[in-house]
Amino acid sequence: MFSSSDIKQEAEKRALDTTDQEIIGKAIEDGIETAWERFALQQPQCGFGQLGVCCNNCAMGPCRIDPYGGKPSHGVCGANVDTIVSRNLLDDLSVGAAAHSDHGREVVEVLLETAEGKSEGYRICDEEKLKRVAEEYGIGTAGRSKEDIAKDLALGMLAEFGSVKGFIQMAERAPDKTKAIWTEFGITPRGIDREIVEAMHRVHMGVDADFINILLHAMRTALADGWGGSMIATDCSDILFGTPKPLTSWANLGTLSTDKVNVVLHGHNPLLSEMIVQAVEDPELKKYAIEKGAKGINLVGMCCTGNELLMRSGIPIAGNVLDQELAIATGAVEAMVVDYQCIFPSIPATAGCYHTKVVTTSRKAKIPGTQYMEFSAETALSTAKEIIRLAIDNYPNRNLDRVRIPGKPMKVMAGFSEEEIRKALGGTYKPLIDAIVAGQIKGVVGIVGCNHPRIKQDYGHVTLAKELIKRNILVVETGCAAIACGKAGLLLPEAADNAGSRLKAVCNLLGIPPVLHMGSCVDNSRILVMASMVAKELGVSIGDLPLGGAAPEWYSQKALPIGTYFVASGVYTVLGIPPKIFGSKNVLNLLAEGLKGITNSAFAVEPDPVKAADLLEEEINRKRAALGI
Ligand code: XCC
Ligand code: SF4
């Protein structure tokens, strides 16, 4: 048992944000088990697994290799450590690519159903973007209805999952010099599902045993995600729900309300959460909430679906991935509504300690102990209303003695889509390029990814972002990293005071924060498009630009394709958590060094965010010097 000063200490050890700390304390007092307790119970974690030297691919295994060079040096099939480590990496990376891309496919399917008039509640919101993307696909737009165009576009995009034509249309957005590198090394993605299925084929016993060949395919699979599945998810979501524009809102657990029905929207796909945003506008539901004694309905987001809602509708964001159990532990959540990805299976158990109802909605992601309300495009709005009704019905069950809503929400500015950044610059990236050439902005770094219980929650993201802006490096963010910096107050124009004087002047001139929230994890595609446009303007490859990437607290398999498509596109990327590859020197050397000769970028692993900033700055300086600036 913890004493109260121990609880405070423990909470400060676990999380950076004070509202998170307060609820961690409450969760400990309430005896709630969270990821931090379960992480402690897993220690020490299996060293073979951490090094990636364990193979469980076939029934002759599991096999494991002695990491110190002794015996066994081969699996039963004869696979050596390089094969096993690279194959495990390809396997994990493909899972991540599949998650992003399958999410993308669902958005395209709803676009199609909407174009055919079969969906409920959806409409084509950004016609301009629809036409622009359709033209890239060679689809005629003149004199045609938006529904007709959308239908052709959706069918064109769906075809790219299997790939008949042998390349992914959106990868054509990359600069010629970058595409030439992909062609030279045979890693141009041919189709989204195709690369993932081929990856699954290659990891089967007795298929690909050459670690270089395996890693090249990992790059191709990652590119199919970044320039394919994820980019499709982003662009189709913009077409359906609007391309984000800068706006202000609020972040942290203090966004929960003391006297309204609190509904937390957690997961990834905006298809569900956007309908819930519409549903709460229903006057009958508003009235119903009042009848049940609440002052209204309070929607808050969590994780990436929260980022989608924040970016487009200004819905406040309650937190990132390690906040999911904490939100429930406030005792103030009537319903947590989830679709898929990053939903802890522990959630119903946590909810069981309070009055919270957990609603699962996807056929792909059922969790025992939750209420399942299947969500489909044909009945989307009706289901969304039913879900809200269920939350309202649960409001009288809130036990006020067990409620604690911490602190005050932090103001945030979000909504920096690529289009809006460009617009703010006057229509082209020329002013950004000039600022980079003049050294007002030394470079740009994308900080992305999750939280990980091994690292004090948000510490990696926030420390790295602060270090970089101090050095006049502009930061762009997505995912849980962006939420972390939102909680820390870095997504505000005033945060420019923490930046170096030159970056500060640029931010003040444009009225923007030094850390730009660009969206959810699939929206890393926005960063790719931005990098590509800048490179094209200069006639160079993405790998020539003074850019960097970082995932200081990543945990998810999805972070592997993200990091890999960054590197394969030419962006040097620093990971704060080591990937499971340290069992193979050859794999490690290729990813940390060898790739430099291919894409002019590589991976580095550096858990200390200040040292990570040093590495990123060094790399940016190297690229600046090579550009002669
Ligand atoms: Fe999940 Fe997307 Fe990671 Fe956050 S950043 S923990 S993947 S919610 Ni995407
Ligand atoms: Fe063992 Fe080879 Fe089977 Fe892996 S594929 S489990 S190394 S026999």
XYZ file of C-alpha atoms and ligand atoms in Angstrom:
646
model
C 0.000 0.000 0.000
C 1.125 3.517 -0.801
C 1.138 6.384 1.720
C -0.167 9.662 0.345
C 3.321 11.094 -0.207
C 4.298 7.833 -1.934
C 1.261 8.166 -4.178
C 2.266 11.650 -5.174
C 5.799 10.502 -5.915
C 4.609 7.528 -7.887
C 2.231 9.717 -9.913
C 5.023 12.172 -10.683
C 7.197 9.284 -11.810
C 4.517 8.022 -14.183
C 3.345 11.184 -15.931
C 4.489 14.702 -16.735
C 1.107 16.410 -16.830
C -0.330 17.441 -13.463
C -3.927 16.556 -14.352
C -2.715 13.077 -15.293
C -0.759 12.866 -12.053
C -3.828 13.757 -10.027
C -5.906 10.979 -11.563
C -3.054 8.474 -11.372
C -3.142 9.228 -7.656
C -6.886 8.701 -7.560
C -6.592 5.447 -9.501
C -4.034 4.161 -6.992
C -6.296 5.192 -4.092
C -9.266 3.532 -5.772
C -7.216 0.356 -6.280
C -7.520 0.466 -10.063
C -5.046 -1.538 -12.066
C -3.606 0.423 -14.987
C -0.978 -0.169 -17.665
C 1.675 1.009 -15.218
C 0.839 -1.737 -12.707
C 0.662 -4.361 -15.424
C 3.950 -3.151 -16.897
C 5.614 -3.539 -13.495
C 4.207 -7.064 -13.187
C 5.800 -7.987 -16.528
C 9.306 -7.109 -15.337
C 11.818 -8.360 -16.186
C 10.578 -8.753 -19.749
C 11.971 -11.545 -21.898
C 15.407 -10.613 -23.223
C 15.116 -12.882 -26.244
C 11.892 -11.173 -27.235
C 13.336 -7.718 -26.725
C 16.289 -8.518 -28.973
C 14.025 -10.014 -31.622
C 15.850 -13.368 -31.634
C 12.816 -15.527 -30.840
C 10.865 -17.022 -33.766
C 7.413 -18.500 -33.338
C 6.476 -18.560 -36.999
C 5.940 -22.289 -37.438
C 5.059 -25.380 -35.454
C 8.674 -26.582 -35.258
C 9.304 -23.593 -32.995
C 9.330 -21.515 -30.939
C 13.060 -21.255 -31.588
C 15.470 -18.808 -30.075
C 19.010 -17.850 -30.887
C 21.733 -17.323 -28.327
C 22.304 -13.567 -28.495
C 25.924 -13.924 -27.332
C 27.002 -15.890 -30.368
C 26.829 -19.328 -28.686
C 24.468 -22.189 -29.456
C 21.775 -22.440 -30.655
C 22.739 -20.199 -33.529
C 19.945 -21.398 -35.821
C 16.268 -22.278 -35.576
C 15.078 -25.806 -36.309
C 14.633 -24.808 -39.969
C 18.130 -23.358 -40.063
C 17.132 -19.701 -39.996
C 19.941 -17.586 -38.597
C 19.650 -14.586 -36.368
C 19.574 -12.065 -39.245
C 16.699 -13.903 -40.903
C 14.756 -14.191 -37.678
C 15.237 -10.590 -36.566
C 14.452 -9.063 -39.975
C 11.485 -11.362 -40.494
C 10.020 -10.454 -37.110
C 10.424 -6.798 -37.972
C 8.696 -7.225 -41.332
C 5.902 -9.119 -39.592
C 5.297 -6.375 -36.990
C 5.611 -3.604 -39.537
C 3.051 -5.254 -41.800
C 0.589 -5.449 -38.931
C 0.943 -1.712 -38.483
C 0.626 -1.020 -42.197
C -2.477 -3.220 -42.315
C -4.072 -1.322 -39.431
C -3.621 2.081 -41.063
C -4.590 0.864 -44.488
C -7.664 -1.070 -43.438
C -8.836 2.071 -41.656
C -8.227 3.885 -44.950
C -10.231 1.318 -46.869
C -13.229 1.788 -44.593
C -13.217 5.516 -45.254
C -13.136 4.898 -49.019
C -15.991 2.416 -48.702
C -18.096 5.005 -46.924
C -17.185 7.570 -49.573
C -18.501 5.126 -52.159
C -21.686 4.420 -50.218
C -22.195 8.146 -49.763
C -21.728 8.758 -53.478
C -24.328 6.071 -54.135
C -26.736 7.579 -51.631
C -26.605 4.510 -49.401
C -25.113 5.991 -46.249
C -26.853 7.813 -43.450
C -25.522 11.097 -42.089
C -22.504 11.468 -44.391
C -22.046 13.966 -47.177
C -19.221 15.133 -49.400
C -17.943 18.123 -47.543
C -14.807 19.259 -49.383
C -15.720 19.302 -53.043
C -12.608 21.236 -53.994
C -10.349 18.552 -52.546
C -12.477 15.830 -54.110
C -11.892 17.346 -57.535
C -8.212 17.904 -56.940
C -7.610 14.296 -55.889
C -9.878 12.958 -58.639
C -7.775 14.776 -61.221
C -4.654 13.103 -59.866
C -6.405 9.818 -60.539
C -7.185 10.893 -64.093
C -10.901 11.176 -63.348
C -12.804 13.835 -65.289
C -14.524 16.451 -63.143
C -15.919 19.015 -65.581
C -19.696 19.233 -65.545
C -20.058 16.180 -63.279
C -21.866 15.940 -59.965
C -19.728 15.511 -56.880
C -21.376 12.149 -56.296
C -20.343 10.871 -59.724
C -16.791 12.039 -59.221
C -16.660 10.565 -55.720
C -17.896 7.228 -56.983
C -15.154 7.000 -59.594
C -12.550 8.152 -57.140
C -13.624 5.656 -54.476
C -13.550 2.813 -56.992
C -10.140 3.951 -58.224
C -8.801 3.991 -54.685
C -10.311 0.639 -53.755
C -8.607 -0.862 -56.790
C -5.262 0.254 -55.415
C -5.506 -2.073 -52.472
C -5.119 -5.079 -54.741
C -3.301 -3.162 -57.454
C -3.892 -3.986 -61.054
C -1.881 -1.137 -62.490
C 1.214 -1.938 -60.438
C 1.775 1.367 -58.678
C -0.029 3.497 -56.138
C -1.329 6.746 -57.555
C -0.556 8.880 -54.521
C 3.079 7.776 -54.463
C 3.294 9.834 -57.647
C 3.127 12.858 -55.358
C 6.724 12.183 -54.306
C 9.477 14.196 -55.997
C 11.104 12.584 -59.039
C 14.449 12.194 -57.315
C 12.861 10.313 -54.426
C 10.888 8.098 -56.807
C 14.077 7.376 -58.738
C 15.645 5.986 -55.553
C 12.633 3.752 -54.980
C 12.818 2.497 -58.554
C 16.543 1.835 -58.313
C 16.137 -0.293 -55.208
C 12.903 -1.912 -56.290
C 10.843 -0.555 -53.421
C 8.164 1.421 -55.265
C 4.927 0.214 -53.681
C 2.717 -1.636 -56.171
C -0.465 -2.032 -54.176
C -1.471 -1.689 -50.553
C -2.851 -5.117 -49.757
C -0.406 -6.617 -52.185
C 2.694 -5.539 -50.258
C 1.183 -6.653 -46.956
C 0.154 -10.038 -48.326
C 3.552 -10.479 -49.915
C 5.124 -9.655 -46.564
C 3.030 -12.387 -44.941
C 4.165 -14.749 -47.670
C 7.803 -13.877 -47.150
C 7.727 -14.499 -43.402
C 6.394 -18.021 -43.894
C 8.941 -20.712 -43.070
C 11.294 -21.283 -45.937
C 10.534 -18.238 -48.051
C 12.690 -15.132 -47.677
C 15.860 -15.770 -45.689
C 17.954 -12.854 -46.941
C 17.759 -10.059 -44.387
C 18.549 -7.352 -46.938
C 15.812 -8.560 -49.234
C 13.422 -8.767 -46.276
C 14.227 -5.241 -45.118
C 13.824 -3.815 -48.616
C 10.363 -5.319 -48.739
C 9.688 -3.837 -45.307
C 10.449 -0.445 -46.834
C 8.145 -1.098 -49.759
C 5.348 -2.199 -47.411
C 5.861 0.897 -45.296
C 5.727 3.125 -48.383
C 2.459 1.448 -49.374
C 1.120 2.566 -46.018
C 2.452 6.136 -45.942
C 1.888 7.032 -49.586
C -1.060 4.636 -49.911
C -3.360 3.465 -47.130
C -2.670 6.319 -44.733
C -2.729 8.993 -47.428
C -6.029 7.636 -48.716
C -7.396 7.683 -45.155
C -6.394 11.318 -44.756
C -7.640 12.545 -48.108
C -10.947 10.676 -48.057
C -11.604 11.855 -44.499
C -10.971 15.418 -45.654
C -13.347 14.925 -48.578
C -16.080 13.555 -46.308
C -15.627 15.716 -43.232
C -13.674 18.754 -44.407
C -9.995 19.598 -44.593
C -8.870 20.873 -41.180
C -8.335 24.579 -40.635
C -6.614 26.220 -37.663
C -8.868 26.499 -34.624
C -8.590 26.555 -30.861
C -9.863 24.089 -28.322
C -8.839 22.426 -25.067
C -6.804 19.473 -23.865
C -6.266 17.207 -20.829
C -8.535 15.332 -18.410
C -9.910 18.648 -17.197
C -12.003 18.738 -20.384
C -14.416 16.324 -18.705
C -17.445 18.077 -17.288
C -18.768 18.049 -13.733
C -22.380 18.516 -14.739
C -22.787 17.268 -18.294
C -22.992 13.765 -19.721
C -19.390 12.902 -20.584
C -18.787 10.780 -23.656
C -15.199 9.848 -24.532
C -14.570 8.951 -28.176
C -11.542 6.699 -28.381
C -9.915 4.884 -31.274
C -8.997 5.927 -34.770
C -11.527 6.233 -37.527
C -13.472 9.493 -37.866
C -16.332 7.590 -39.537
C -17.867 6.774 -36.170
C -16.830 9.754 -34.103
C -17.945 12.341 -36.672
C -21.439 10.847 -36.597
C -21.491 11.122 -32.826
C -20.539 14.783 -33.154
C -23.595 15.177 -35.388
C -25.817 13.135 -33.108
C -25.297 15.367 -30.068
C -26.754 18.271 -32.039
C -30.105 16.491 -31.999
C -32.502 18.723 -30.005
C -34.324 15.704 -28.612
C -31.141 14.246 -27.191
C -30.194 17.607 -25.730
C -33.587 17.757 -24.041
C -33.267 14.179 -22.866
C -29.935 14.952 -21.196
C -31.574 17.800 -19.273
C -34.460 15.566 -18.262
C -31.933 13.180 -16.775
C -30.517 15.963 -14.627
C -27.451 16.891 -16.711
C -26.666 20.344 -18.061
C -25.933 18.951 -21.528
C -23.698 16.534 -23.378
C -19.920 16.899 -23.338
C -17.975 15.090 -26.052
C -14.251 14.673 -25.676
C -11.784 12.796 -27.826
C -8.952 10.455 -27.008
C -6.032 9.190 -29.079
C -6.243 9.548 -32.848
C -9.990 9.698 -33.358
C -9.761 12.520 -30.824
C -7.142 14.186 -33.026
C -9.431 13.872 -36.043
C -12.281 15.565 -34.142
C -10.051 18.209 -32.641
C -8.623 19.104 -36.060
C -11.955 19.347 -37.846
C -14.553 20.266 -35.230
C -12.616 21.653 -32.286
C -13.848 18.884 -29.984
C -11.652 18.995 -26.829
C -9.156 16.190 -26.384
C -9.034 14.441 -23.019
C -5.743 12.674 -23.529
C -3.496 10.192 -25.255
C -3.156 6.449 -25.066
C -2.123 6.168 -21.397
C -5.083 8.349 -20.446
C -7.744 5.854 -21.450
C -7.906 4.175 -18.060
C -7.381 7.467 -16.254
C -10.372 9.065 -17.956
C -12.564 6.311 -16.561
C -10.913 6.629 -13.141
C -12.198 10.213 -12.880
C -15.535 8.537 -12.192
C -17.152 11.077 -14.512
C -17.383 9.211 -17.810
C -20.855 7.980 -18.771
C -19.680 6.218 -21.925
C -16.442 5.451 -23.654
C -17.128 4.729 -27.309
C -14.422 2.925 -29.243
C -13.807 1.628 -32.740
C -10.362 0.086 -33.028
C -6.618 0.313 -32.438
C -4.934 1.262 -29.185
C -7.980 0.290 -27.089
C -6.694 -1.539 -24.007
C -8.611 -4.783 -23.510
C -8.536 -3.837 -19.815
C -11.038 -1.033 -20.376
C -14.196 -2.956 -19.381
C -12.530 -4.047 -16.137
C -11.624 -0.446 -15.317
C -15.123 0.659 -16.267
C -16.541 -2.058 -14.010
C -15.122 -0.197 -11.001
C -17.194 2.863 -11.881
C -20.466 3.439 -13.707
C -18.871 3.872 -17.164
C -20.333 1.969 -20.106
C -17.877 0.913 -22.784
C -19.393 0.690 -26.246
C -17.613 -1.286 -28.944
C -18.756 -0.606 -32.483
C -16.589 -2.449 -34.995
C -17.100 -5.998 -36.165
C -13.318 -6.194 -36.243
C -12.801 -5.209 -32.630
C -15.077 -6.774 -30.059
C -14.024 -6.725 -26.415
C -15.650 -9.025 -23.871
C -17.472 -7.135 -21.158
C -18.505 -4.219 -23.349
C -21.778 -3.244 -24.916
C -21.584 -3.929 -28.647
C -23.501 -1.587 -30.939
C -22.566 -2.355 -34.484
C -21.784 0.625 -36.584
C -22.357 0.668 -40.329
C -22.620 3.432 -42.894
C -26.278 2.707 -43.730
C -27.442 3.372 -40.176
C -24.565 5.475 -38.868
C -26.448 8.462 -37.550
C -29.202 6.397 -35.934
C -26.638 4.218 -34.169
C -24.737 7.301 -33.053
C -27.946 8.674 -31.506
C -28.635 5.378 -29.770
C -25.148 5.437 -28.294
C -25.668 8.945 -26.961
C -29.032 7.928 -25.484
C -27.316 5.087 -23.670
C -24.755 7.525 -22.252
C -27.507 9.877 -21.087
C -29.373 7.013 -19.454
C -26.236 6.270 -17.523
C -25.819 9.802 -16.149
C -27.981 9.279 -13.028
C -25.680 6.377 -12.110
C -22.702 8.700 -11.644
C -21.526 8.412 -8.038
C -20.588 11.952 -7.060
C -18.526 10.745 -4.103
C -16.183 9.012 -6.511
C -15.846 11.790 -9.079
C -12.722 13.883 -9.418
C -12.126 16.080 -12.427
C -8.644 17.499 -12.275
C -7.313 20.993 -12.825
C -8.081 23.209 -15.734
C -8.018 22.313 -19.406
C -5.101 23.650 -21.444
C -5.872 25.747 -24.486
C -4.588 24.340 -27.764
C -4.425 25.413 -31.390
C -4.774 22.639 -33.946
C -5.946 22.077 -37.509
C -2.731 22.555 -39.472
C -3.429 20.539 -42.584
C -0.871 20.778 -45.368
C -3.297 22.890 -47.385
C -3.748 25.377 -44.548
C -0.040 25.669 -43.812
C 0.535 26.436 -47.463
C -2.317 28.918 -47.488
C -0.912 30.671 -44.400
C 2.364 31.033 -46.282
C 0.598 32.727 -49.169
C -0.060 29.763 -51.442
C 3.427 28.313 -51.917
C 6.248 27.007 -49.774
C 8.561 29.705 -51.063
C 8.406 31.746 -47.813
C 9.172 28.621 -45.763
C 12.074 27.797 -48.043
C 13.357 31.362 -47.774
C 13.116 31.174 -43.985
C 15.037 27.900 -44.026
C 17.690 29.267 -46.377
C 18.046 32.384 -44.229
C 18.397 30.186 -41.157
C 15.345 31.668 -39.436
C 14.077 28.119 -39.404
C 16.968 25.687 -39.200
C 14.894 22.695 -40.193
C 11.647 20.877 -39.541
C 11.150 17.793 -37.365
C 8.036 15.630 -37.157
C 7.480 14.226 -33.662
C 4.986 11.391 -33.781
C 3.799 8.295 -31.979
C 2.477 7.021 -28.733
C 3.089 6.821 -24.995
C 4.979 3.916 -23.474
C 4.846 3.003 -19.776
C 8.645 2.679 -19.729
C 8.873 6.455 -20.212
C 7.250 9.043 -17.978
C 4.102 9.846 -19.950
C 4.681 12.750 -22.392
C 8.185 13.474 -21.082
C 9.883 12.289 -24.284
C 7.596 14.259 -26.596
C 7.552 17.471 -24.604
C 11.266 17.537 -23.794
C 12.247 16.849 -27.387
C 9.833 19.457 -28.759
C 11.133 22.091 -26.336
C 14.740 21.281 -27.170
C 14.112 21.519 -30.894
C 12.204 24.781 -30.911
C 14.890 26.298 -28.705
C 17.291 25.470 -31.527
C 15.071 27.236 -34.104
C 13.779 23.950 -35.487
C 10.072 24.015 -36.331
C 8.158 21.016 -34.975
C 5.180 19.356 -36.657
C 3.275 16.655 -34.806
C 0.605 14.009 -35.043
C -0.868 11.285 -32.865
C -0.297 11.004 -29.148
C 2.812 13.190 -29.463
C 0.630 16.104 -30.512
C -1.720 15.487 -27.587
C 1.250 15.406 -25.206
C 2.444 18.805 -26.427
C -1.120 20.097 -26.296
C -1.365 19.215 -22.609
C 1.995 20.918 -22.059
C 0.856 24.191 -23.638
C 3.177 23.969 -26.645
C 0.410 24.119 -29.250
C -0.176 27.804 -28.633
C 1.235 30.849 -30.398
C 2.474 32.035 -26.969
C 4.680 28.945 -26.773
C 6.916 30.708 -29.292
C 8.427 32.366 -26.214
C 10.143 29.029 -25.597
C 11.605 29.027 -29.089
C 14.915 30.386 -30.285
C 14.732 34.046 -31.261
C 14.660 33.384 -35.003
C 11.895 30.788 -34.935
C 10.038 32.945 -32.434
C 10.059 35.848 -34.876
C 8.633 33.659 -37.660
C 5.889 32.281 -35.383
C 4.978 35.736 -34.136
C 4.814 37.057 -37.676
C 2.445 34.268 -38.766
C 0.621 33.974 -35.430
C 1.306 30.241 -35.278
C 2.626 27.976 -32.523
C 6.187 26.641 -32.816
C 4.713 23.141 -32.621
C 2.058 22.499 -35.270
C -0.631 19.872 -34.734
C -1.072 18.163 -38.113
C -3.507 15.444 -37.101
C -3.788 11.757 -36.360
C -1.253 9.056 -37.182
C -2.608 8.429 -40.670
C -2.095 12.176 -41.132
C 1.642 11.678 -41.154
C 0.802 11.538 -44.827
C 0.260 15.307 -44.566
C 3.902 15.628 -43.501
C 4.979 13.549 -46.510
C 2.994 15.749 -48.881
C 4.433 18.899 -47.351
C 7.992 17.546 -47.590
C 7.356 16.507 -51.151
C 6.074 19.927 -52.182
C 9.064 21.677 -50.640
C 11.457 19.248 -52.344
C 9.752 19.734 -55.697
C 9.958 23.482 -55.371
C 13.732 23.105 -54.913
C 14.160 20.325 -57.458
C 15.725 17.988 -54.882
C 14.760 14.724 -53.179
C 13.064 14.600 -49.772
C 16.314 13.087 -48.499
C 18.129 16.318 -49.355
C 15.926 18.473 -47.111
C 16.867 19.494 -43.557
C 14.124 17.380 -42.018
C 13.931 14.887 -39.221
C 11.466 12.532 -37.598
C 11.164 11.219 -34.052
C 9.021 8.765 -32.149
C 10.186 9.273 -28.565
C 7.564 7.122 -26.797
C 6.290 4.754 -29.469
C 4.760 1.396 -28.615
C 2.472 0.474 -31.509
C 3.256 -1.749 -34.483
C 1.890 1.157 -36.534
C 4.903 3.239 -35.549
C 7.160 0.807 -37.449
C 5.789 1.560 -40.921
C 5.612 5.254 -40.016
C 9.278 5.371 -39.048
C 10.202 3.214 -42.022
C 8.308 5.236 -44.623
C 9.874 8.366 -43.164
C 13.328 6.837 -43.597
C 12.506 5.292 -46.998
C 11.277 8.719 -48.138
C 14.525 10.299 -46.944
C 13.760 11.530 -43.425
C 16.267 10.655 -40.694
C 14.297 9.249 -37.752
C 15.171 8.854 -34.073
C 13.332 6.312 -31.931
C 13.129 6.690 -28.162
C 12.256 3.040 -27.578
C 14.569 0.468 -29.201
C 12.882 -1.704 -31.817
C 13.317 -5.457 -31.336
C 16.306 -5.762 -33.668
C 19.313 -5.546 -31.393
C 19.912 -9.286 -31.627
C 21.252 -8.909 -35.172
C 24.245 -6.683 -35.822
C 23.651 -6.911 -39.547
C 20.054 -5.725 -39.330
C 21.048 -2.982 -36.930
C 23.891 -1.779 -39.138
C 21.750 -1.722 -42.230
C 19.006 0.328 -40.578
C 21.317 2.662 -38.672
C 24.052 3.090 -41.287
C 23.575 1.185 -44.530
C 20.402 2.999 -45.503
C 22.256 6.303 -45.596
C 23.762 5.166 -48.874
C 20.292 4.460 -50.253
C 17.874 7.124 -49.031
C 20.364 9.546 -47.453
C 18.683 8.876 -44.123
C 18.616 6.217 -41.444
C 17.265 5.210 -38.055
C 18.832 6.068 -34.725
C 17.803 4.973 -31.250
C 18.182 7.466 -28.425
C 16.050 7.282 -25.282
C 17.305 10.630 -23.931
C 15.255 13.336 -25.689
C 17.960 15.981 -25.260
C 20.501 13.739 -26.950
C 17.885 12.908 -29.580
C 17.626 16.641 -30.274
C 21.423 16.747 -30.683
C 21.266 13.944 -33.245
C 18.444 15.593 -35.167
C 20.189 18.953 -35.174
C 23.433 17.393 -36.386
C 21.619 15.691 -39.223
C 19.797 18.880 -40.142
C 23.105 20.746 -40.173
C 24.634 18.059 -42.366
C 21.811 18.398 -44.890
C 21.945 22.177 -44.784
C 25.657 22.064 -45.512
C 25.103 19.697 -48.428
C 22.520 22.119 -49.849
C 25.065 24.898 -49.450
C 22.986 26.847 -46.920
Fe -2.158 4.731 -30.768
Fe -3.172 6.675 -32.751
Fe 0.255 5.489 -31.020
Fe -1.464 7.073 -30.024
S 0.018 7.564 -31.467
S -0.872 5.228 -29.196
S -0.769 4.341 -32.447
S -3.382 6.533 -30.767
Ni -1.063 6.937 -33.352
Fe 11.880 -22.116 -35.723
Fe 12.322 -21.725 -38.352
Fe 9.856 -22.346 -37.473
Fe 10.927 -19.952 -36.894
S 10.385 -20.716 -38.903
S 9.807 -21.289 -35.510
S 13.101 -20.467 -36.675
S 11.687 -23.626 -37.344
